[in-house]
Short mmCIF file of C-alpha atoms in Angstrom, two decimals:
data_model
loop_
_atom_site.label_atom_id
_atom_site.label_comp_id
_atom_site.label_asym_id
_atom_site.label_seq_id
_atom_site.Cartn_x
_atom_site.Cartn_y
_atom_site.Cartn_z
CA UNK X 24 -20.39 -21.79 -4.20
CA UNK X 25 -22.62 -23.75 -6.62
CA UNK X 26 -21.28 -23.57 -10.15
CA UNK X 27 -20.53 -25.78 -13.09
CA UNK X 28 -16.90 -26.78 -13.37
CA UNK X 29 -15.22 -27.57 -16.68
CA UNK X 30 -11.99 -28.50 -14.91
CA UNK X 31 -11.18 -31.08 -12.27
CA UNK X 32 -10.84 -29.30 -8.92
CA UNK X 33 -10.29 -30.65 -5.44
CA UNK X 34 -10.76 -28.85 -2.15
CA UNK X 35 -7.12 -29.16 -1.18
CA UNK X 36 -4.44 -26.49 -1.03
CA UNK X 37 -1.19 -26.73 -2.93
CA UNK X 38 1.14 -25.54 -0.16
CA UNK X 39 4.01 -23.10 -0.23
CA UNK X 40 5.74 -21.12 2.48
CA UNK X 41 5.12 -17.55 3.55
CA UNK X 42 8.84 -16.97 2.98
CA UNK X 43 8.61 -18.16 -0.62
CA UNK X 44 8.06 -15.83 -3.56
CA UNK X 45 7.55 -16.83 -7.15
CA UNK X 46 7.25 -15.13 -10.48
CA UNK X 47 6.58 -15.72 -14.14
CA UNK X 48 6.87 -13.75 -17.34
CA UNK X 49 4.53 -13.79 -20.30
CA UNK X 50 4.33 -12.16 -23.69
CA UNK X 51 1.66 -9.56 -24.45
CA UNK X 52 -0.86 -12.32 -25.20
CA UNK X 53 -0.35 -13.93 -21.79
CA UNK X 54 1.72 -16.87 -23.03
CA UNK X 55 4.16 -18.12 -20.38
CA UNK X 56 7.80 -17.54 -21.20
CA UNK X 57 9.43 -18.33 -17.90
CA UNK X 58 8.70 -19.27 -14.32
CA UNK X 59 10.98 -19.80 -11.37
CA UNK X 60 11.33 -23.04 -9.40
CA UNK X 61 8.69 -22.18 -6.77
CA UNK X 62 6.11 -21.44 -9.48
CA UNK X 63 6.76 -24.77 -11.18
CA UNK X 64 6.61 -26.68 -7.89
CA UNK X 65 3.44 -25.07 -6.55
CA UNK X 66 1.59 -25.31 -9.89
CA UNK X 67 2.59 -29.01 -10.06
CA UNK X 68 3.18 -28.74 -13.78
CA UNK X 69 6.47 -29.64 -15.36
CA UNK X 70 8.41 -26.68 -16.68
CA UNK X 71 7.93 -27.72 -20.31
CA UNK X 72 4.17 -28.01 -19.66
CA UNK X 73 4.05 -24.34 -18.69
CA UNK X 74 6.40 -22.67 -21.15
CA UNK X 75 4.60 -21.67 -24.32
CA UNK X 76 1.15 -22.19 -22.79
CA UNK X 77 -1.39 -19.51 -21.96
CA UNK X 78 -1.09 -18.36 -18.34
CA UNK X 79 -4.76 -19.29 -18.01
CA UNK X 80 -3.58 -22.90 -17.72
CA UNK X 81 -3.52 -22.26 -13.95
CA UNK X 82 -6.79 -20.32 -13.83
CA UNK X 83 -9.21 -21.62 -11.22
CA UNK X 84 -12.94 -21.68 -12.15
CA UNK X 85 -13.79 -19.99 -8.82
CA UNK X 86 -12.15 -16.79 -10.09
CA UNK X 87 -14.64 -14.23 -11.46
CA UNK X 88 -14.15 -13.27 -15.09
CA UNK X 89 -14.80 -9.65 -14.14
CA UNK X 90 -11.77 -9.60 -11.85
CA UNK X 91 -9.52 -10.70 -14.70
CA UNK X 92 -11.12 -8.12 -16.98
CA UNK X 93 -10.32 -5.46 -14.38
CA UNK X 94 -6.81 -6.89 -13.88
CA UNK X 95 -5.89 -6.71 -17.55
CA UNK X 96 -7.46 -3.30 -18.07
CA UNK X 97 -5.41 -1.76 -15.27
CA UNK X 98 -2.25 -3.57 -16.34
CA UNK X 99 -2.54 -2.38 -19.93
CA UNK X 100 -3.59 1.17 -19.04
CA UNK X 101 -1.49 1.88 -15.94
CA UNK X 102 1.34 -0.62 -16.29
CA UNK X 103 0.88 -1.95 -12.75
CA UNK X 104 -1.80 -3.94 -10.93
CA UNK X 105 -2.14 -6.05 -7.78
CA UNK X 106 -4.88 -8.56 -7.04
CA UNK X 107 -5.83 -11.61 -5.02
CA UNK X 108 -5.93 -14.63 -7.32
CA UNK X 109 -7.02 -18.21 -6.71
CA UNK X 110 -5.02 -20.53 -8.98
CA UNK X 111 -5.51 -24.17 -9.91
CA UNK X 112 -2.61 -26.61 -9.80
CA UNK X 113 -2.31 -29.47 -12.30
CA UNK X 114 -3.85 -32.00 -9.90
CA UNK X 115 -6.87 -29.76 -9.26
CA UNK X 116 -5.69 -28.38 -5.90
CA UNK X 117 -5.75 -24.63 -5.34
CA UNK X 118 -3.44 -21.92 -4.04
CA UNK X 119 -4.20 -18.29 -3.24
CA UNK X 120 -1.70 -15.58 -4.09
CA UNK X 121 -1.39 -11.82 -3.97
CA UNK X 122 -0.18 -11.11 -7.50
CA UNK X 123 1.72 -7.95 -8.39
CA UNK X 124 2.04 -7.53 -12.15
CA UNK X 125 3.94 -4.97 -14.20
CA UNK X 126 4.52 -4.29 -17.86
CA UNK X 127 7.94 -5.14 -19.26
CA UNK X 128 9.33 -4.36 -22.69
CA UNK X 129 7.56 -7.10 -24.60
CA UNK X 130 5.20 -8.62 -22.09
CA UNK X 131 4.37 -8.88 -18.40
CA UNK X 132 6.07 -9.81 -15.15
CA UNK X 133 3.97 -11.20 -12.30
CA UNK X 134 5.36 -11.65 -8.79
CA UNK X 135 3.33 -13.59 -6.22
CA UNK X 136 3.36 -13.94 -2.46
CA UNK X 137 1.24 -15.96 -0.03
CA UNK X 138 -1.62 -13.91 1.49
CA UNK X 139 -1.58 -13.93 5.29
CA UNK X 140 -3.85 -11.04 6.27
CA UNK X 141 -7.51 -11.25 7.27
CA UNK X 142 -8.36 -9.28 4.14
CA UNK X 143 -8.21 -12.50 2.12
CA UNK X 144 -11.36 -13.85 3.79
CA UNK X 145 -13.19 -10.66 2.86
CA UNK X 146 -12.03 -10.98 -0.73
CA UNK X 147 -13.10 -14.63 -0.92
CA UNK X 148 -16.62 -13.53 0.03
CA UNK X 149 -16.54 -10.78 -2.61
CA UNK X 150 -15.35 -13.18 -5.30
CA UNK X 151 -18.04 -15.73 -4.38
CA UNK X 152 -20.79 -13.14 -4.77
CA UNK X 153 -19.41 -11.76 -8.01
CA UNK X 154 -18.94 -15.23 -9.47
CA UNK X 155 -22.53 -16.16 -8.61
CA UNK X 156 -23.76 -13.07 -10.48
CA UNK X 157 -21.66 -14.13 -13.46
CA UNK X 158 -23.06 -17.67 -13.39
CA UNK X 159 -26.63 -16.34 -13.36
CA UNK X 160 -25.80 -14.02 -16.27
CA UNK X 161 -24.30 -16.91 -18.26
CA UNK X 162 -27.34 -19.08 -17.55
CA UNK X 163 -29.47 -16.20 -18.82
CA UNK X 164 -27.73 -16.31 -22.18
CA UNK X 165 -25.00 -13.67 -21.75
CA UNK X 166 -21.85 -14.10 -23.84
CA UNK X 167 -18.41 -14.49 -22.24
CA UNK X 168 -17.62 -10.81 -22.89
CA UNK X 169 -20.95 -9.76 -21.43
CA UNK X 170 -20.36 -11.95 -18.38
CA UNK X 171 -16.94 -10.33 -17.90
CA UNK X 172 -18.47 -6.85 -18.08
CA UNK X 173 -21.23 -7.80 -15.66
CA UNK X 174 -18.66 -9.26 -13.29
CA UNK X 175 -16.48 -6.16 -13.52
CA UNK X 176 -19.40 -3.93 -12.59
CA UNK X 177 -20.32 -6.24 -9.68
CA UNK X 178 -16.72 -6.30 -8.44
CA UNK X 179 -16.50 -2.50 -8.61
CA UNK X 180 -19.68 -2.18 -6.54
CA UNK X 181 -18.32 -4.62 -3.96
CA UNK X 182 -15.08 -2.66 -3.66
CA UNK X 183 -16.99 0.57 -3.08
CA UNK X 184 -19.11 -1.14 -0.44
CA UNK X 185 -15.88 -2.01 1.37
CA UNK X 186 -15.19 1.74 1.64
CA UNK X 187 -12.78 2.25 -1.26
CA UNK X 188 -13.29 4.85 -3.96
CA UNK X 189 -12.18 2.49 -6.71
CA UNK X 190 -10.13 -0.63 -7.36
CA UNK X 191 -6.73 1.16 -7.53
CA UNK X 192 -7.38 2.47 -4.00
CA UNK X 193 -8.21 -1.04 -2.85
CA UNK X 194 -5.18 -2.67 -4.49
CA UNK X 195 -2.80 -0.12 -2.92
CA UNK X 196 -4.25 -0.96 0.47
CA UNK X 197 -4.26 -4.71 -0.20
CA UNK X 198 -0.64 -5.01 -1.33
CA UNK X 199 0.59 -2.84 1.55
CA UNK X 200 -1.50 -4.86 4.02
CA UNK X 201 -0.22 -8.20 2.73
CA UNK X 202 3.41 -7.07 2.77
CA UNK X 203 3.04 -5.78 6.33
CA UNK X 204 1.32 -9.00 7.43
CA UNK X 205 3.99 -11.11 5.74
CA UNK X 206 6.80 -9.24 7.48
CA UNK X 207 5.05 -9.75 10.82
CA UNK X 208 4.53 -13.48 10.24
CA UNK X 209 8.15 -13.97 9.18
CA UNK X 210 9.42 -11.93 12.13
CA UNK X 211 7.44 -14.10 14.55
CA UNK X 212 8.54 -17.35 12.90
CA UNK X 213 11.86 -19.00 12.21
CA UNK X 214 14.75 -17.07 10.67
CA UNK X 215 14.86 -16.91 6.89
CA UNK X 216 17.29 -19.32 5.25
CA UNK X 217 20.81 -18.15 4.56
CA UNK X 218 21.29 -16.56 1.16
CA UNK X 219 23.71 -19.27 0.06
CA UNK X 220 21.76 -22.27 1.38
CA UNK X 221 20.19 -23.02 -2.01
CA UNK X 222 20.75 -26.60 -3.12
CA UNK X 223 21.56 -27.12 -6.82
CA UNK X 224 19.18 -29.10 -8.95
CA UNK X 225 20.42 -32.42 -10.18
CA UNK X 226 22.83 -32.04 -13.10
CA UNK X 227 23.43 -28.31 -12.55
CA UNK X 228 26.92 -26.91 -12.82
CA UNK X 229 28.21 -24.00 -10.78
CA UNK X 230 28.78 -20.78 -12.65
CA UNK X 231 29.81 -17.33 -11.46
CA UNK X 232 29.64 -18.33 -7.81
CA UNK X 233 31.42 -15.23 -6.53
CA UNK X 234 29.39 -12.98 -8.83
CA UNK X 235 26.09 -14.40 -7.61
CA UNK X 236 27.23 -14.14 -3.97
CA UNK X 237 28.20 -10.52 -4.52
CA UNK X 238 24.85 -9.70 -6.12
CA UNK X 239 23.02 -11.46 -3.31
CA UNK X 240 24.83 -9.39 -0.70
CA UNK X 241 24.16 -6.19 -2.62
CA UNK X 242 20.50 -7.04 -3.16
CA UNK X 243 20.08 -7.95 0.50
CA UNK X 244 21.42 -4.50 1.42
CA UNK X 245 18.70 -3.05 -0.79
CA UNK X 246 16.11 -5.21 0.95
CA UNK X 247 17.34 -4.13 4.40
CA UNK X 248 17.10 -0.47 3.38
CA UNK X 249 13.57 -1.04 2.14
CA UNK X 250 12.68 -2.89 5.36
CA UNK X 251 13.88 0.09 7.42
CA UNK X 252 11.81 2.35 5.22
CA UNK X 253 8.75 0.16 5.77
CA UNK X 254 9.31 0.40 9.55
CA UNK X 255 9.60 4.19 9.29
CA UNK X 256 6.49 4.40 7.12
CA UNK X 257 4.54 2.46 9.76
CA UNK X 258 5.55 5.09 12.33
CA UNK X 259 4.54 7.88 9.95
CA UNK X 260 1.14 6.25 9.51
CA UNK X 261 0.73 6.02 13.29
CA UNK X 262 1.59 9.72 13.62
CA UNK X 263 -0.86 10.56 10.83
CA UNK X 264 -3.65 8.62 12.55
CA UNK X 265 -2.92 10.62 15.72
CA UNK X 266 -3.04 13.86 13.73
CA UNK X 267 -6.41 12.88 12.22
CA UNK X 268 -7.87 12.20 15.67
CA UNK X 269 -6.55 15.49 17.06
CA UNK X 270 -7.89 17.42 14.10
CA UNK X 271 -11.31 15.85 14.61
CA UNK X 272 -11.30 16.90 18.26
CA UNK X 273 -10.26 20.44 17.41
CA UNK X 274 -13.04 20.69 14.86
CA UNK X 275 -15.54 19.81 17.59
CA UNK X 276 -14.00 22.42 19.92
CA UNK X 277 -14.25 24.98 17.13
CA UNK X 278 -17.95 24.22 16.69
CA UNK X 279 -18.52 24.77 20.41
CA UNK X 280 -16.57 28.05 20.40
CA UNK X 281 -18.61 29.17 17.39
CA UNK X 282 -21.81 28.47 19.28
CA UNK X 283 -20.53 30.58 22.20
CA UNK X 284 -19.73 33.41 19.75
CA UNK X 285 -23.31 33.34 18.45
CA UNK X 286 -24.73 33.42 21.96
CA UNK X 287 -22.39 36.28 22.84
CA UNK X 288 -23.68 38.32 19.89
CA UNK X 289 -27.26 37.63 20.94
CA UNK X 290 -26.73 38.58 24.60
CA UNK X 291 -24.44 41.58 24.00
CA UNK X 292 -26.38 44.65 25.19
CA UNK X 293 -23.62 47.28 25.05
CA UNK X 294 -21.00 48.47 22.57
CA UNK X 295 -18.03 46.94 24.48
CA UNK X 296 -19.78 43.59 24.73
CA UNK X 297 -20.73 43.73 21.08
CA UNK X 298 -17.09 44.41 20.18
CA UNK X 299 -15.94 41.44 22.27
CA UNK X 300 -18.58 39.19 20.69
CA UNK X 301 -17.49 40.27 17.19
CA UNK X 302 -13.83 39.70 18.04
CA UNK X 303 -14.66 36.22 19.35
CA UNK X 304 -16.60 35.39 16.18
CA UNK X 305 -13.79 36.65 13.91
CA UNK X 306 -11.09 34.79 15.84
CA UNK X 307 -13.16 31.63 15.82
CA UNK X 308 -13.67 31.98 12.06
CA UNK X 309 -9.90 32.20 11.54
CA UNK X 310 -9.51 29.24 13.86
CA UNK X 311 -12.04 27.24 11.86
CA UNK X 312 -10.25 28.06 8.59
CA UNK X 313 -6.94 26.87 10.04
CA UNK X 314 -8.52 23.62 11.23
CA UNK X 315 -10.12 23.11 7.80
CA UNK X 316 -6.73 23.70 6.15
CA UNK X 317 -5.15 21.07 8.41
CA UNK X 318 -8.00 18.68 7.62
CA UNK X 319 -7.49 19.15 3.89
CA UNK X 320 -3.74 18.78 4.25
CA UNK X 321 -4.12 15.57 6.25
CA UNK X 322 -6.56 14.13 3.69
CA UNK X 323 -4.00 14.81 0.96
CA UNK X 324 -1.30 13.34 3.18
CA UNK X 325 -3.26 10.14 3.73
CA UNK X 326 -3.75 9.73 -0.03
CA UNK X 327 -0.06 10.36 -0.61
CA UNK X 328 0.93 7.90 2.12
CA UNK X 329 -1.30 5.26 0.53
CA UNK X 330 0.52 5.76 -2.76
CA UNK X 331 3.91 5.83 -1.01
CA UNK X 332 3.08 2.64 0.89
CA UNK X 333 2.16 0.91 -2.37
CA UNK X 334 5.39 2.04 -4.10
CA UNK X 335 7.47 0.99 -1.11
CA UNK X 336 5.75 -2.39 -0.81
CA UNK X 337 6.21 -2.98 -4.54
CA UNK X 338 9.90 -2.09 -4.35
CA UNK X 339 10.44 -4.36 -1.34
CA UNK X 340 8.59 -7.22 -3.05
CA UNK X 341 10.60 -6.86 -6.25
CA UNK X 342 13.87 -6.66 -4.35
CA UNK X 343 13.12 -9.77 -2.30
CA UNK X 344 11.98 -11.65 -5.40
CA UNK X 345 15.31 -10.84 -6.98
CA UNK X 346 17.08 -12.32 -3.96
CA UNK X 347 14.92 -15.46 -4.21
CA UNK X 348 15.78 -15.91 -7.87
CA UNK X 349 19.47 -15.23 -7.32
CA UNK X 350 19.47 -18.09 -4.84
CA UNK X 351 17.95 -20.32 -7.48
CA UNK X 352 20.46 -19.11 -10.08
CA UNK X 353 23.42 -19.86 -7.88
CA UNK X 354 23.71 -22.71 -10.36
CA UNK X 355 22.53 -23.41 -13.88
CA UNK X 356 22.80 -26.25 -16.34
CA UNK X 357 23.36 -25.31 -19.97
CA UNK X 358 22.43 -22.87 -22.69
CA UNK X 359 18.79 -23.82 -22.21
CA UNK X 360 18.92 -21.63 -19.11
CA UNK X 361 20.16 -18.56 -20.95
CA UNK X 362 16.70 -17.00 -20.66
CA UNK X 363 16.84 -17.65 -16.92
CA UNK X 364 20.11 -15.73 -16.78
CA UNK X 365 18.45 -12.86 -18.57
CA UNK X 366 15.81 -12.74 -15.86
CA UNK X 367 18.46 -11.70 -13.34
CA UNK X 368 18.82 -8.50 -15.34
CA UNK X 369 15.04 -8.25 -15.83
CA UNK X 370 14.27 -8.52 -12.11
CA UNK X 371 17.06 -6.09 -11.26
CA UNK X 372 15.77 -3.58 -13.80
CA UNK X 373 12.22 -3.95 -12.53
CA UNK X 374 13.32 -3.54 -8.90
CA UNK X 375 15.21 -0.44 -9.98
CA UNK X 376 12.10 1.04 -11.62
CA UNK X 377 10.05 0.42 -8.48
CA UNK X 378 12.81 2.05 -6.41
CA UNK X 379 12.86 5.04 -8.76
CA UNK X 380 9.10 5.48 -8.37
CA UNK X 381 9.52 5.26 -4.62
CA UNK X 382 12.35 7.81 -4.56
CA UNK X 383 10.29 10.31 -6.56
CA UNK X 384 7.41 9.86 -4.13
CA UNK X 385 9.69 10.39 -1.14
CA UNK X 386 10.90 13.77 -2.36
CA UNK X 387 7.65 15.36 -1.18
CA UNK X 388 7.36 13.49 2.11
CA UNK X 389 9.12 16.00 4.35
CA UNK X 390 7.25 18.88 2.70
CA UNK X 391 3.95 17.35 3.80
CA UNK X 392 4.83 17.59 7.48
CA UNK X 393 6.62 20.93 7.13
CA UNK X 394 3.37 22.34 5.75
CA UNK X 395 1.46 20.77 8.63
CA UNK X 396 3.85 22.35 11.13
CA UNK X 397 3.20 25.80 9.63
CA UNK X 398 -0.56 25.30 9.73
CA UNK X 399 -0.29 24.23 13.37
CA UNK X 400 1.66 27.38 14.23
CA UNK X 401 -1.07 29.46 12.60
CA UNK X 402 -3.73 27.59 14.55
CA UNK X 403 -1.88 28.10 17.83
CA UNK X 404 -1.60 31.85 17.20
CA UNK X 405 -5.35 31.97 16.56
CA UNK X 406 -5.99 30.02 19.77
CA UNK X 407 -3.89 32.49 21.74
CA UNK X 408 -5.87 35.34 20.20
CA UNK X 409 -9.04 33.58 21.30
CA UNK X 410 -7.63 33.42 24.81
CA UNK X 411 -7.05 37.19 24.86
CA UNK X 412 -10.59 37.77 23.62
CA UNK X 413 -11.85 35.45 26.29
CA UNK X 414 -9.95 37.41 28.99
CA UNK X 415 -11.56 40.61 27.73
CA UNK X 416 -14.95 38.91 27.93
CA UNK X 417 -14.31 37.76 31.50
CA UNK X 418 -13.24 41.29 32.50
CA UNK X 419 -16.31 42.83 30.89
CA UNK X 420 -18.57 40.23 32.54
CA UNK X 421 -17.24 40.85 36.04
CA UNK X 422 -19.53 43.79 36.62
CA UNK X 423 -22.62 41.98 35.35
CA UNK X 424 -25.23 40.28 37.45
CA UNK X 425 -24.71 36.52 37.68
CA UNK X 426 -27.99 35.94 35.89
CA UNK X 427 -26.86 37.91 32.82
CA UNK X 428 -26.43 35.47 29.89
CA UNK X 429 -23.24 37.19 28.71
CA UNK X 430 -21.40 36.54 31.95
CA UNK X 431 -21.16 32.74 31.94
CA UNK X 432 -20.24 32.35 28.28
CA UNK X 433 -16.51 32.97 28.65
CA UNK X 434 -16.10 30.44 31.42
CA UNK X 435 -17.58 27.84 29.04
CA UNK X 436 -15.29 28.79 26.15
CA UNK X 437 -12.11 28.73 28.26
CA UNK X 438 -11.79 24.94 28.38
CA UNK X 439 -12.32 24.67 24.63
CA UNK X 440 -9.61 27.24 23.93
CA UNK X 441 -7.20 25.53 26.32
CA UNK X 442 -7.96 22.15 24.75
CA UNK X 443 -7.18 23.60 21.32
CA UNK X 444 -3.85 24.95 22.56
CA UNK X 445 -3.02 21.59 24.15
CA UNK X 446 -3.93 19.81 20.93
CA UNK X 447 -1.63 22.13 18.99
CA UNK X 448 1.21 20.87 21.17
CA UNK X 449 0.23 17.27 20.40
CA UNK X 450 0.05 18.09 16.70
CA UNK X 451 3.56 19.55 16.74
CA UNK X 452 4.84 16.48 18.59
CA UNK X 453 3.23 14.07 16.10
CA UNK X 454 4.59 16.09 13.17
CA UNK X 455 8.10 16.04 14.70
CA UNK X 456 7.93 12.27 15.12
CA UNK X 457 6.79 11.88 11.53
CA UNK X 458 9.55 14.13 10.20
CA UNK X 459 12.09 12.14 12.20
CA UNK X 460 10.87 8.97 10.46
CA UNK X 461 10.98 10.75 7.11
CA UNK X 462 14.63 11.66 7.82
CA UNK X 463 15.39 7.97 8.40
CA UNK X 464 13.72 7.15 5.10
CA UNK X 465 15.83 9.80 3.39
CA UNK X 466 19.00 8.19 4.79
CA UNK X 467 17.82 4.80 3.57
CA UNK X 468 17.00 6.32 0.20
CA UNK X 469 20.60 7.51 -0.24
CA UNK X 470 21.91 4.03 0.61
CA UNK X 471 19.32 2.43 -1.67
CA UNK X 472 20.37 4.58 -4.62
CA UNK X 473 24.01 3.52 -4.19
CA UNK X 474 23.14 -0.17 -3.78
CA UNK X 475 20.75 -0.19 -6.73
CA UNK X 476 23.41 1.37 -8.95
CA UNK X 477 25.91 -1.27 -7.82
CA UNK X 478 23.32 -4.01 -8.37
CA UNK X 479 22.63 -2.81 -11.90
CA UNK X 480 26.33 -2.81 -12.75
CA UNK X 481 26.87 -6.27 -11.27
CA UNK X 482 23.83 -7.85 -12.95
CA UNK X 483 24.84 -6.44 -16.33
CA UNK X 484 28.36 -7.80 -15.91
CA UNK X 485 27.03 -11.15 -14.69
CA UNK X 486 24.68 -11.52 -17.65
CA UNK X 487 27.42 -10.66 -20.12
CA UNK X 488 29.97 -13.06 -18.59
CA UNK X 489 27.39 -15.87 -18.22
CA UNK X 490 26.34 -15.57 -21.86
CA UNK X 491 30.01 -15.71 -22.96
CA UNK X 492 30.73 -18.75 -20.77
#
């Protein structure tokens, strides 16, 4: 990308591991209040060079202004946002992150992970194009605010061209995709380090060792529950994809049956044949309505699963970030780290809020597939009615000459009716599999509620005892 640079940048990555997570907190103006060890290391700034500075100290000039405008708008309006961000380290090197930011009482919390999915390459192309539009606007005399607005509009168009209705739809997909990719990469690689393998920084003194160990174990139980839920959600998505494909097939069968019904009405030359043709048309109409209802239900289900996947990914990310920070806080130095101690409570509270959002979303999950099961039963009854009408048509056609157009119609429709009945069986099977996965998620939810309550109690007690120490 050709662009003027006001900062020293080098085409070299500032590395960090896929297993590493980092976070920072800022006030409402974006001034850094705190960052964990990984953030400090990857940014290559010293801690005192970050604290009290605007978070834009790590902004890379390759990042479009419009993306940041969109980021802050969503964060301020909705309280949550996720985005790919290219950051600049102190020495000019770069590092890409998937940033998940939330509002906290008096500022913002941003958690970052290393992108590992192929979606990043797509986003890099989008950002390059948007940034070029911004550069041309600036060269044409546009102000910084105008450039940001132009970039926001360009980014929104790019997102829609990728097939997403809007940026929130894209960010839900992106965070879920990155979390799934990260889990796969970690599963294929070496085991994660033991929870207690953290090495103290020089000069640190041990405090609350047993308390931290207890919180780590409790938080890891939360993470395991969330991991099981992510596995179950993947199975639900697979079942939903199967249901979508089946529904599409049945819609095509319904169109073909409808065409047969029209031809039957045209070729019916007696009252009995007319009655059979009308019955076929009416049954097919009911069949079409049932298929349309399933289609609408599945569309709503897909939207709900997207939201559920985002909530679940956010909860898992927050929970694992808490574990990462607890490892770091296995030790601390002096009262200068009192704010760090407070972040144990902050991260626990934030993980709890994400879990609460997830739990509310889960309450409707089983209802989605129960409704689908009922619609499938209705569709199967209609298909069986179609089969009876078809048998009447075959019987009526038996006495007709082979050249009569009415006679061959019901042989054609038979395979479509049978295919619809077979597909109903597949639909029921997919719905059962999905409901089984939902049941597993419900079990995990109960365990998660207990563990989160325990984690809240322990973090509150830890913070109080640490502050009194």
